[in-house]
Amino acid sequence: MIPVNEPRIGPRELEYVNECLQTGWISSEGHFIEGFEHAWADYCGMKYGVAVSNGTVALQLAVACLDLQPGDEVILPTFTIISCAQAVIYNGGIPVLVDCDPRTWCMDVGQVEAKITPRTRAIMPVHIYGHPVDMDPLREIARRHKLVIIEDAAEAHGAEYKSARCGGLGDINCFSFYANKIVTTGEGGMVLTNSETINSRLRSLRNLCFQKERRFYHTALGYNFRMTNIQAALGLAQCENIEMAVQQKRWMGQEYTRRLNRFENLQLPVEEAWAKNVYWMYGVVLNESTGMNAVDFAKRLAEGGVMTRPFFLGMHEQPVLHARGLYIDEHYPIAERLARQGLYLPSGMTLTFAQLEKVCDVVGEEINRKQ
Ligand SMILES: *Cc1c(COP(=O)(O)O)cnc(C)c1O
């Protein structure tokens, strides 16, 4: 079986992690934390980086900085991971949804303005599968309506929008470093900002709102969302190698596209003129004319030795959110189609040329196979 995604761990990772183990700096203190925070913020062109336990809590802390009042709204794409919606809900707000752009699968920026109400506080663009959101029109809307932009760049390490890095395009920008992300710490995340106030707020919230002057005296409730020095050691080593990782992903994406282009019943990822796609996951959308949905297609590919993963199921189709009275009669046709017809092919850092060839051969055989 060709795996969907596996991390690549090099000698520098071993060296840095070993240093933590040998020196005993294994908790959330130690120089790798600051080293990783600086390196990553710098890479994305932002001033401050705050390392946290994972991408889900990175989003939760970013939204916490908005001080939402109950009923305040944050606009986000329906086609995303539930972390985005729950970050808003856990902070007392309401996630308000828009559909996707049918080409990039990212939020349809043209639908955002119609969703703005007097309660709207922020917009949360999510760069899907490595392709950036069309940020300029979104930033223009945010500027006009005085809204904060919380960027979710978990899937877009190294991706660019008009030559500026994703994760450097919003006010509070979030990353995940989960094992399947381009830069990984196993579990981990980071929040980036240019605001000194938000930076100290994030640092305080991540560490139980301890105070420097009087440690066990609290004026606010926080969380333990700290990252360990061991994870940061892994992250810094990965970060120092990101150019190669991004090159590998782009090679993979371009090679897949070159080979799969001839199948008319398969929609492939795009790279808009203003975008640098990092193909975090190489997604394909199957045309209904094949008589198959993504589940049928995935079964066939698995029989051919190719592992796949399904696309997101939209937030408006989630029972847990319906149970809260959200999105009961809402429909987003693009996201609904992607959820049913989309899957992603093996896209890991360890994918070899021979494996990629094999995947394309199996896709070609299975897509035209009669029952
Ligand atoms: C992976 C991911 C997250 C969540 O990250 P975790 O580290 O797994 O909590 C958030 N948003 C997006 C878009 C992701 O792909």
mmCIF file of C-alpha atoms and ligand atoms in Angstrom:
data_model
loop_
_atom_site.group_PDB
_atom_site.id
_atom_site.type_symbol
_atom_site.label_atom_id
_atom_site.label_comp_id
_atom_site.label_asym_id
_atom_site.label_seq_id
_atom_site.Cartn_x
_atom_site.Cartn_y
_atom_site.Cartn_z
ATOM 1 C CA MET A 1 0.000 0.000 0.000
ATOM 2 C CA ILE A 2 1.323 3.461 -0.883
ATOM 3 C CA PRO A 3 0.648 5.622 2.212
ATOM 4 C CA VAL A 4 -1.179 8.955 1.977
ATOM 5 C CA ASN A 5 1.306 10.911 4.020
ATOM 6 C CA GLU A 6 4.386 10.188 6.093
ATOM 7 C CA PRO A 7 6.782 12.679 7.674
ATOM 8 C CA ARG A 8 10.453 12.779 6.783
ATOM 9 C CA ILE A 9 12.798 12.947 9.763
ATOM 10 C CA GLY A 10 16.427 13.833 9.013
ATOM 11 C CA PRO A 11 19.714 13.738 10.931
ATOM 12 C CA ARG A 12 19.332 17.320 12.175
ATOM 13 C CA GLU A 13 16.025 16.403 13.824
ATOM 14 C CA LEU A 14 17.775 13.553 15.651
ATOM 15 C CA GLU A 15 20.614 15.824 16.711
ATOM 16 C CA TYR A 16 18.365 18.578 18.115
ATOM 17 C CA VAL A 17 15.955 16.220 19.873
ATOM 18 C CA ASN A 18 18.898 14.314 21.308
ATOM 19 C CA GLU A 19 20.231 17.546 22.766
ATOM 20 C CA CYS A 20 16.956 18.004 24.692
ATOM 21 C CA LEU A 21 17.106 14.475 26.044
ATOM 22 C CA GLN A 22 20.782 14.654 26.980
ATOM 23 C CA THR A 23 20.537 18.043 28.681
ATOM 24 C CA GLY A 24 17.198 17.337 30.371
ATOM 25 C CA TRP A 25 15.417 20.328 28.795
ATOM 26 C CA ILE A 26 12.266 18.369 27.993
ATOM 27 C CA SER A 27 9.421 20.611 29.200
ATOM 28 C CA SER A 28 8.191 23.887 27.776
ATOM 29 C CA GLU A 29 11.341 25.742 28.776
ATOM 30 C CA GLY A 30 14.526 25.601 26.718
ATOM 31 C CA HIS A 31 16.120 27.443 23.857
ATOM 32 C CA PHE A 32 14.471 25.493 21.031
ATOM 33 C CA ILE A 33 11.074 27.034 21.848
ATOM 34 C CA GLU A 34 12.284 30.567 21.287
ATOM 35 C CA GLY A 35 14.480 29.453 18.406
ATOM 36 C CA PHE A 36 11.553 27.856 16.628
ATOM 37 C CA GLU A 37 9.205 30.771 17.365
ATOM 38 C CA HIS A 38 11.695 33.274 15.949
ATOM 39 C CA ALA A 39 12.594 31.185 12.914
ATOM 40 C CA TRP A 40 8.965 30.527 11.966
ATOM 41 C CA ALA A 41 7.734 34.075 12.526
ATOM 42 C CA ASP A 42 10.685 35.301 10.498
ATOM 43 C CA TYR A 43 9.994 32.852 7.679
ATOM 44 C CA CYS A 44 6.414 34.114 7.452
ATOM 45 C CA GLY A 45 7.393 37.764 7.725
ATOM 46 C CA MET A 46 5.727 38.342 11.093
ATOM 47 C CA LYS A 47 7.106 39.866 14.301
ATOM 48 C CA TYR A 48 6.015 37.449 17.024
ATOM 49 C CA GLY A 49 5.476 33.691 17.168
ATOM 50 C CA VAL A 50 3.817 31.851 20.063
ATOM 51 C CA ALA A 51 4.280 28.071 19.988
ATOM 52 C CA VAL A 52 1.368 26.002 21.313
ATOM 53 C CA SER A 53 0.324 22.356 21.670
ATOM 54 C CA ASN A 54 -1.482 21.986 18.334
ATOM 55 C CA GLY A 55 -3.207 23.844 15.504
ATOM 56 C CA THR A 56 -6.672 23.490 17.004
ATOM 57 C CA VAL A 57 -5.730 25.407 20.159
ATOM 58 C CA ALA A 58 -3.745 27.917 18.078
ATOM 59 C CA LEU A 59 -7.087 28.862 16.477
ATOM 60 C CA GLN A 60 -8.829 28.830 19.858
ATOM 61 C CA LEU A 61 -6.277 31.254 21.341
ATOM 62 C CA ALA A 62 -6.385 33.483 18.254
ATOM 63 C CA VAL A 63 -10.166 33.826 18.603
ATOM 64 C CA ALA A 64 -9.808 34.333 22.379
ATOM 65 C CA CYS A 65 -7.875 37.523 21.619
ATOM 66 C CA LEU A 66 -11.023 38.982 19.999
ATOM 67 C CA ASP A 67 -12.898 39.031 23.354
ATOM 68 C CA LEU A 68 -16.128 37.998 21.620
ATOM 69 C CA GLN A 69 -19.437 38.851 23.263
ATOM 70 C CA PRO A 70 -22.025 36.063 23.164
ATOM 71 C CA GLY A 71 -23.587 36.103 19.689
ATOM 72 C CA ASP A 72 -20.667 37.802 17.955
ATOM 73 C CA GLU A 73 -19.923 36.300 14.560
ATOM 74 C CA VAL A 74 -16.859 35.090 12.674
ATOM 75 C CA ILE A 75 -17.103 34.325 8.944
ATOM 76 C CA LEU A 76 -15.325 31.172 7.759
ATOM 77 C CA PRO A 77 -15.547 28.614 4.946
ATOM 78 C CA THR A 78 -17.908 25.666 5.434
ATOM 79 C CA PHE A 79 -15.275 23.486 3.713
ATOM 80 C CA THR A 80 -12.672 23.169 6.470
ATOM 81 C CA ILE A 81 -11.727 21.193 9.572
ATOM 82 C CA ILE A 82 -13.985 21.482 12.618
ATOM 83 C CA SER A 83 -11.159 23.177 14.591
ATOM 84 C CA CYS A 84 -12.093 26.472 12.876
ATOM 85 C CA ALA A 85 -15.756 26.368 13.866
ATOM 86 C CA GLN A 86 -15.132 25.154 17.406
ATOM 87 C CA ALA A 87 -12.509 27.850 18.044
ATOM 88 C CA VAL A 88 -15.337 30.352 17.577
ATOM 89 C CA ILE A 89 -17.929 28.355 19.547
ATOM 90 C CA TYR A 90 -15.624 27.740 22.548
ATOM 91 C CA ASN A 91 -15.139 31.510 22.723
ATOM 92 C CA GLY A 92 -18.885 32.189 22.804
ATOM 93 C CA GLY A 93 -19.239 33.218 19.160
ATOM 94 C CA ILE A 94 -21.136 31.964 16.136
ATOM 95 C CA PRO A 95 -19.319 30.689 13.041
ATOM 96 C CA VAL A 96 -21.024 32.041 9.910
ATOM 97 C CA LEU A 97 -20.340 30.134 6.706
ATOM 98 C CA VAL A 98 -19.573 30.776 3.049
ATOM 99 C CA ASP A 99 -19.182 28.294 0.186
ATOM 100 C CA CYS A 100 -15.977 27.504 -1.745
ATOM 101 C CA ASP A 101 -14.463 28.757 -4.929
ATOM 102 C CA PRO A 102 -14.954 25.837 -7.362
ATOM 103 C CA ARG A 103 -11.384 26.110 -8.692
ATOM 104 C CA THR A 104 -9.229 26.617 -5.595
ATOM 105 C CA TRP A 105 -11.645 24.996 -3.093
ATOM 106 C CA CYS A 106 -10.810 27.859 -0.711
ATOM 107 C CA MET A 107 -13.511 30.196 0.652
ATOM 108 C CA ASP A 108 -15.413 32.118 -2.036
ATOM 109 C CA VAL A 109 -14.348 35.643 -1.133
ATOM 110 C CA GLY A 110 -17.207 37.021 -3.237
ATOM 111 C CA GLN A 111 -19.733 35.624 -0.749
ATOM 112 C CA VAL A 112 -18.239 37.208 2.369
ATOM 113 C CA GLU A 113 -19.702 40.699 2.256
ATOM 114 C CA ALA A 114 -23.306 39.444 2.094
ATOM 115 C CA LYS A 115 -22.715 37.589 5.388
ATOM 116 C CA ILE A 116 -21.508 40.634 7.337
ATOM 117 C CA THR A 117 -23.886 41.830 10.084
ATOM 118 C CA PRO A 118 -23.465 44.318 12.955
ATOM 119 C CA ARG A 119 -22.269 41.318 15.036
ATOM 120 C CA THR A 120 -19.436 40.310 12.671
ATOM 121 C CA ARG A 121 -16.020 40.651 14.310
ATOM 122 C CA ALA A 122 -13.615 38.661 12.181
ATOM 123 C CA ILE A 123 -13.025 36.644 9.024
ATOM 124 C CA MET A 124 -11.114 33.359 9.089
ATOM 125 C CA PRO A 125 -9.675 32.428 5.674
ATOM 126 C CA VAL A 126 -8.331 28.867 5.407
ATOM 127 C CA HIS A 127 -5.785 28.053 2.705
ATOM 128 C CA ILE A 128 -7.072 24.688 1.506
ATOM 129 C CA TYR A 129 -4.675 21.832 0.643
ATOM 130 C CA GLY A 130 -1.783 24.246 0.031
ATOM 131 C CA HIS A 131 -3.462 26.842 -2.205
ATOM 132 C CA PRO A 132 -3.863 30.390 -0.832
ATOM 133 C CA VAL A 133 -7.153 32.241 -0.446
ATOM 134 C CA ASP A 134 -7.565 35.328 -2.678
ATOM 135 C CA MET A 135 -6.486 37.679 0.131
ATOM 136 C CA ASP A 136 -6.500 41.184 -1.425
ATOM 137 C CA PRO A 137 -10.284 41.491 -1.890
ATOM 138 C CA LEU A 138 -10.747 39.871 1.525
ATOM 139 C CA ARG A 139 -8.412 42.351 3.214
ATOM 140 C CA GLU A 140 -10.231 45.186 1.488
ATOM 141 C CA ILE A 141 -13.559 43.950 2.929
ATOM 142 C CA ALA A 142 -11.974 43.579 6.376
ATOM 143 C CA ARG A 143 -10.557 47.092 6.208
ATOM 144 C CA ARG A 144 -13.870 48.639 5.189
ATOM 145 C CA HIS A 145 -15.855 46.854 7.906
ATOM 146 C CA LYS A 146 -13.105 47.000 10.575
ATOM 147 C CA LEU A 147 -12.867 43.228 10.914
ATOM 148 C CA VAL A 148 -9.918 41.193 12.175
ATOM 149 C CA ILE A 149 -8.424 38.553 9.870
ATOM 150 C CA ILE A 150 -7.470 35.272 11.527
ATOM 151 C CA GLU A 151 -5.560 33.262 8.970
ATOM 152 C CA ASP A 152 -5.533 29.461 9.149
ATOM 153 C CA ALA A 153 -2.348 28.537 7.298
ATOM 154 C CA ALA A 154 -2.089 25.006 8.720
ATOM 155 C CA GLU A 155 -2.065 23.491 5.221
ATOM 156 C CA ALA A 156 -0.026 26.174 3.500
ATOM 157 C CA HIS A 157 3.505 26.218 4.970
ATOM 158 C CA GLY A 158 5.608 28.034 2.386
ATOM 159 C CA ALA A 159 2.687 28.877 0.087
ATOM 160 C CA GLU A 160 2.575 32.410 -1.312
ATOM 161 C CA TYR A 161 -0.014 34.992 -2.274
ATOM 162 C CA LYS A 162 1.481 37.533 -4.675
ATOM 163 C CA SER A 163 4.968 36.731 -3.348
ATOM 164 C CA ALA A 164 3.997 37.143 0.327
ATOM 165 C CA ARG A 165 3.994 34.039 2.506
ATOM 166 C CA CYS A 166 0.781 32.546 3.822
ATOM 167 C CA GLY A 167 0.734 32.999 7.586
ATOM 168 C CA GLY A 168 1.937 36.559 7.060
ATOM 169 C CA LEU A 169 -1.245 37.885 5.474
ATOM 170 C CA GLY A 170 -3.665 38.352 8.386
ATOM 171 C CA ASP A 171 -3.704 39.959 11.851
ATOM 172 C CA ILE A 172 -3.495 36.740 13.900
ATOM 173 C CA ASN A 173 -2.214 33.801 11.915
ATOM 174 C CA CYS A 174 -2.369 30.149 12.897
ATOM 175 C CA PHE A 175 -0.384 27.048 12.029
ATOM 176 C CA SER A 176 -0.539 23.352 12.833
ATOM 177 C CA PHE A 177 2.597 21.201 12.931
ATOM 178 C CA TYR A 178 0.751 17.880 13.125
ATOM 179 C CA ALA A 179 2.641 14.887 11.709
ATOM 180 C CA ASN A 180 1.066 15.206 8.257
ATOM 181 C CA LYS A 181 1.809 18.925 7.858
ATOM 182 C CA ILE A 182 4.770 20.113 5.753
ATOM 183 C CA VAL A 183 6.742 21.230 8.823
ATOM 184 C CA THR A 184 5.933 18.940 11.725
ATOM 185 C CA THR A 185 6.597 18.678 15.451
ATOM 186 C CA GLY A 186 4.460 15.529 15.805
ATOM 187 C CA GLU A 187 1.780 17.537 17.590
ATOM 188 C CA GLY A 188 2.142 21.290 17.686
ATOM 189 C CA GLY A 189 0.987 24.674 16.507
ATOM 190 C CA MET A 190 1.849 28.368 16.442
ATOM 191 C CA VAL A 191 0.146 31.743 16.404
ATOM 192 C CA LEU A 192 1.845 34.678 14.647
ATOM 193 C CA THR A 193 1.088 38.367 15.056
ATOM 194 C CA ASN A 194 2.676 41.791 14.616
ATOM 195 C CA SER A 195 0.884 43.180 17.677
ATOM 196 C CA GLU A 196 2.834 43.327 20.916
ATOM 197 C CA THR A 197 -0.418 43.349 22.911
ATOM 198 C CA ILE A 198 -1.747 40.227 21.209
ATOM 199 C CA ASN A 199 1.641 38.550 21.572
ATOM 200 C CA SER A 200 1.654 38.978 25.361
ATOM 201 C CA ARG A 201 -2.008 38.015 25.580
ATOM 202 C CA LEU A 202 -1.294 34.767 23.691
ATOM 203 C CA ARG A 203 1.726 33.997 25.897
ATOM 204 C CA SER A 204 -0.311 34.544 29.027
ATOM 205 C CA LEU A 205 -3.304 32.466 27.842
ATOM 206 C CA ARG A 206 -1.056 29.590 26.775
ATOM 207 C CA ASN A 207 0.481 29.404 30.256
ATOM 208 C CA LEU A 208 -2.465 29.561 32.713
ATOM 209 C CA CYS A 209 -2.266 33.371 32.874
ATOM 210 C CA PHE A 210 0.570 33.161 35.398
ATOM 211 C CA GLN A 211 2.003 36.570 36.178
ATOM 212 C CA LYS A 212 5.700 37.401 36.143
ATOM 213 C CA GLU A 213 5.578 39.451 39.362
ATOM 214 C CA ARG A 214 3.275 37.248 41.457
ATOM 215 C CA ARG A 215 3.233 33.751 40.030
ATOM 216 C CA PHE A 216 0.193 32.207 41.725
ATOM 217 C CA TYR A 217 -1.963 35.338 41.588
ATOM 218 C CA HIS A 218 -4.435 35.338 38.686
ATOM 219 C CA THR A 219 -6.566 38.058 37.123
ATOM 220 C CA ALA A 220 -7.741 35.914 34.196
ATOM 221 C CA LEU A 221 -8.343 32.261 33.308
ATOM 222 C CA GLY A 222 -6.033 30.669 30.786
ATOM 223 C CA TYR A 223 -5.014 27.250 29.522
ATOM 224 C CA ASN A 224 -2.063 24.925 29.479
ATOM 225 C CA PHE A 225 -1.469 24.948 25.727
ATOM 226 C CA ARG A 226 2.348 24.912 25.959
ATOM 227 C CA MET A 227 4.651 23.236 23.432
ATOM 228 C CA THR A 228 7.615 21.211 24.723
ATOM 229 C CA ASN A 229 11.260 21.939 23.945
ATOM 230 C CA ILE A 230 11.471 18.473 22.335
ATOM 231 C CA GLN A 231 8.727 19.340 19.865
ATOM 232 C CA ALA A 232 10.298 22.724 19.163
ATOM 233 C CA ALA A 233 13.656 21.017 18.517
ATOM 234 C CA LEU A 234 11.954 18.882 15.884
ATOM 235 C CA GLY A 235 10.223 21.979 14.500
ATOM 236 C CA LEU A 236 13.382 24.056 14.244
ATOM 237 C CA ALA A 237 15.211 21.269 12.409
ATOM 238 C CA GLN A 238 12.253 20.925 10.010
ATOM 239 C CA CYS A 239 12.066 24.677 9.563
ATOM 240 C CA GLU A 240 15.728 24.827 8.576
ATOM 241 C CA ASN A 241 14.885 22.404 5.781
ATOM 242 C CA ILE A 242 11.667 23.961 4.537
ATOM 243 C CA GLU A 243 12.937 25.077 1.140
ATOM 244 C CA MET A 244 13.623 21.480 0.211
ATOM 245 C CA ALA A 245 10.286 20.328 1.587
ATOM 246 C CA VAL A 246 8.387 22.934 -0.431
ATOM 247 C CA GLN A 247 10.365 22.029 -3.556
ATOM 248 C CA GLN A 248 9.526 18.356 -3.065
ATOM 249 C CA LYS A 249 5.803 19.149 -2.674
ATOM 250 C CA ARG A 250 5.755 21.348 -5.753
ATOM 251 C CA TRP A 251 7.573 18.734 -7.791
ATOM 252 C CA MET A 252 4.992 16.180 -6.659
ATOM 253 C CA GLY A 253 2.051 18.478 -7.495
ATOM 254 C CA GLN A 254 3.356 19.391 -10.939
ATOM 255 C CA GLU A 255 4.232 15.798 -11.789
ATOM 256 C CA TYR A 256 0.770 14.548 -10.751
ATOM 257 C CA THR A 257 -0.873 17.265 -12.842
ATOM 258 C CA ARG A 258 1.283 16.469 -15.863
ATOM 259 C CA ARG A 259 0.286 12.802 -15.699
ATOM 260 C CA LEU A 260 -3.378 13.114 -14.713
ATOM 261 C CA ASN A 261 -4.313 16.009 -17.003
ATOM 262 C CA ARG A 262 -5.546 13.691 -19.742
ATOM 263 C CA PHE A 263 -8.419 12.319 -17.621
ATOM 264 C CA GLU A 264 -11.320 14.581 -18.437
ATOM 265 C CA ASN A 265 -13.497 13.211 -15.650
ATOM 266 C CA LEU A 266 -11.006 14.244 -12.975
ATOM 267 C CA GLN A 267 -10.712 17.823 -11.679
ATOM 268 C CA LEU A 268 -7.166 18.598 -10.495
ATOM 269 C CA PRO A 269 -5.742 21.269 -8.178
ATOM 270 C CA VAL A 270 -5.028 24.650 -9.760
ATOM 271 C CA GLU A 271 -2.407 27.317 -9.229
ATOM 272 C CA GLU A 272 -3.933 30.730 -9.816
ATOM 273 C CA ALA A 273 -1.726 33.386 -11.425
ATOM 274 C CA TRP A 274 -1.353 35.132 -8.056
ATOM 275 C CA ALA A 275 -0.579 31.959 -6.131
ATOM 276 C CA LYS A 276 2.241 29.645 -5.209
ATOM 277 C CA ASN A 277 0.592 26.324 -4.364
ATOM 278 C CA VAL A 278 2.551 23.958 -2.090
ATOM 279 C CA TYR A 279 0.244 20.974 -2.780
ATOM 280 C CA TRP A 280 0.105 19.963 0.887
ATOM 281 C CA MET A 281 -2.325 17.291 -0.280
ATOM 282 C CA TYR A 282 -2.925 16.498 -3.927
ATOM 283 C CA GLY A 283 -6.726 16.448 -4.148
ATOM 284 C CA VAL A 284 -8.793 15.252 -7.097
ATOM 285 C CA VAL A 285 -12.529 15.638 -7.719
ATOM 286 C CA LEU A 286 -14.255 12.874 -9.630
ATOM 287 C CA ASN A 287 -16.876 13.750 -12.210
ATOM 288 C CA GLU A 288 -20.340 12.272 -11.569
ATOM 289 C CA SER A 289 -20.328 10.978 -15.161
ATOM 290 C CA THR A 290 -18.021 8.172 -13.985
ATOM 291 C CA GLY A 291 -20.956 6.770 -11.994
ATOM 292 C CA MET A 292 -18.740 6.762 -8.900
ATOM 293 C CA ASN A 293 -18.464 8.904 -5.818
ATOM 294 C CA ALA A 294 -15.275 9.360 -3.791
ATOM 295 C CA VAL A 295 -16.061 6.375 -1.538
ATOM 296 C CA ASP A 296 -16.428 4.021 -4.524
ATOM 297 C CA PHE A 297 -13.289 5.410 -6.125
ATOM 298 C CA ALA A 298 -11.282 5.143 -2.892
ATOM 299 C CA LYS A 299 -12.245 1.447 -2.590
ATOM 300 C CA ARG A 300 -11.031 0.756 -6.110
ATOM 301 C CA LEU A 301 -7.778 2.625 -5.587
ATOM 302 C CA ALA A 302 -7.197 0.717 -2.336
ATOM 303 C CA GLU A 303 -7.623 -2.556 -4.264
ATOM 304 C CA GLY A 304 -4.878 -1.274 -6.560
ATOM 305 C CA GLY A 305 -2.607 -0.577 -3.557
ATOM 306 C CA VAL A 306 -3.166 3.179 -3.334
ATOM 307 C CA MET A 307 -4.284 4.711 -0.058
ATOM 308 C CA THR A 308 -6.412 7.880 -0.170
ATOM 309 C CA ARG A 309 -8.285 10.165 2.233
ATOM 310 C CA PRO A 310 -11.700 11.778 1.739
ATOM 311 C CA PHE A 311 -12.180 15.555 1.504
ATOM 312 C CA PHE A 312 -13.719 17.605 4.346
ATOM 313 C CA LEU A 313 -17.430 17.357 5.061
ATOM 314 C CA GLY A 314 -18.791 20.926 5.284
ATOM 315 C CA MET A 315 -19.559 22.467 8.667
ATOM 316 C CA HIS A 316 -23.186 22.921 7.557
ATOM 317 C CA GLU A 317 -23.526 19.130 7.258
ATOM 318 C CA GLN A 318 -22.225 18.360 10.774
ATOM 319 C CA PRO A 319 -24.741 16.768 13.180
ATOM 320 C CA VAL A 320 -22.969 18.298 16.188
ATOM 321 C CA LEU A 321 -23.555 21.803 14.803
ATOM 322 C CA HIS A 322 -27.160 21.020 13.747
ATOM 323 C CA ALA A 323 -27.737 19.965 17.373
ATOM 324 C CA ARG A 324 -26.802 23.534 18.351
ATOM 325 C CA GLY A 325 -29.398 24.899 15.973
ATOM 326 C CA LEU A 326 -26.824 25.974 13.386
ATOM 327 C CA TYR A 327 -27.093 25.706 9.572
ATOM 328 C CA ILE A 328 -30.297 23.574 9.645
ATOM 329 C CA ASP A 329 -31.536 24.692 6.222
ATOM 330 C CA GLU A 330 -28.294 26.012 4.779
ATOM 331 C CA HIS A 331 -26.814 24.633 1.577
ATOM 332 C CA TYR A 332 -23.448 25.209 -0.027
ATOM 333 C CA PRO A 333 -23.476 23.286 -3.315
ATOM 334 C CA ILE A 334 -19.762 23.521 -4.120
ATOM 335 C CA ALA A 335 -18.688 22.221 -0.709
ATOM 336 C CA GLU A 336 -21.358 19.496 -0.852
ATOM 337 C CA ARG A 337 -20.047 18.290 -4.188
ATOM 338 C CA LEU A 338 -16.410 18.378 -3.034
ATOM 339 C CA ALA A 339 -17.312 16.333 0.061
ATOM 340 C CA ARG A 340 -18.945 13.647 -2.080
ATOM 341 C CA GLN A 341 -16.637 13.553 -5.097
ATOM 342 C CA GLY A 342 -13.247 14.595 -3.703
ATOM 343 C CA LEU A 343 -10.350 12.650 -2.247
ATOM 344 C CA TYR A 344 -6.643 13.109 -1.971
ATOM 345 C CA LEU A 345 -3.907 10.917 -3.360
ATOM 346 C CA PRO A 346 -0.651 9.907 -1.616
ATOM 347 C CA SER A 347 1.158 13.216 -1.073
ATOM 348 C CA GLY A 348 3.717 12.543 1.664
ATOM 349 C CA MET A 349 7.246 13.842 1.956
ATOM 350 C CA THR A 350 8.549 10.302 1.398
ATOM 351 C CA LEU A 351 6.620 9.667 -1.858
ATOM 352 C CA THR A 352 9.053 8.405 -4.499
ATOM 353 C CA PHE A 353 8.961 8.892 -8.257
ATOM 354 C CA ALA A 354 8.132 5.205 -8.745
ATOM 355 C CA GLN A 355 5.257 5.424 -6.257
ATOM 356 C CA LEU A 356 3.852 8.518 -7.952
ATOM 357 C CA GLU A 357 3.987 6.726 -11.315
ATOM 358 C CA LYS A 358 2.204 3.725 -9.820
ATOM 359 C CA VAL A 359 -0.513 5.949 -8.291
ATOM 360 C CA CYS A 360 -1.151 7.573 -11.680
ATOM 361 C CA ASP A 361 -1.309 4.184 -13.406
ATOM 362 C CA VAL A 362 -3.825 2.848 -10.875
ATOM 363 C CA VAL A 363 -5.926 6.035 -11.126
ATOM 364 C CA GLY A 364 -5.950 5.655 -14.923
ATOM 365 C CA GLU A 365 -7.013 2.001 -14.763
ATOM 366 C CA GLU A 366 -9.706 2.460 -12.149
ATOM 367 C CA ILE A 367 -11.294 5.625 -13.450
ATOM 368 C CA ASN A 368 -12.333 3.994 -16.735
ATOM 369 C CA ARG A 369 -12.967 0.475 -15.446
ATOM 370 C CA LYS A 370 -16.464 -0.779 -16.180
ATOM 371 C CA GLN A 371 -18.167 -2.257 -13.080
HETATM 372 C C1 LIG B 1 -4.442 20.297 10.587
HETATM 373 C C2 LIG B 1 -5.344 21.469 10.576
HETATM 374 C C3 LIG B 1 -5.766 22.104 11.756
HETATM 375 C C4 LIG B 1 -5.622 21.516 13.121
HETATM 376 O O1 LIG B 1 -4.393 21.217 13.525
HETATM 377 P P1 LIG B 1 -4.088 20.167 14.702
HETATM 378 O O2 LIG B 1 -2.667 20.442 14.980
HETATM 379 O O3 LIG B 1 -4.330 18.807 14.143
HETATM 380 O O4 LIG B 1 -4.980 20.488 15.844
HETATM 381 C C5 LIG B 1 -6.453 23.299 11.650
HETATM 382 N N1 LIG B 1 -6.785 23.811 10.463
HETATM 383 C C6 LIG B 1 -6.466 23.196 9.310
HETATM 384 C C7 LIG B 1 -6.871 23.834 8.029
HETATM 385 C C8 LIG B 1 -5.747 21.996 9.327
HETATM 386 O O5 LIG B 1 -5.458 21.373 8.178
#
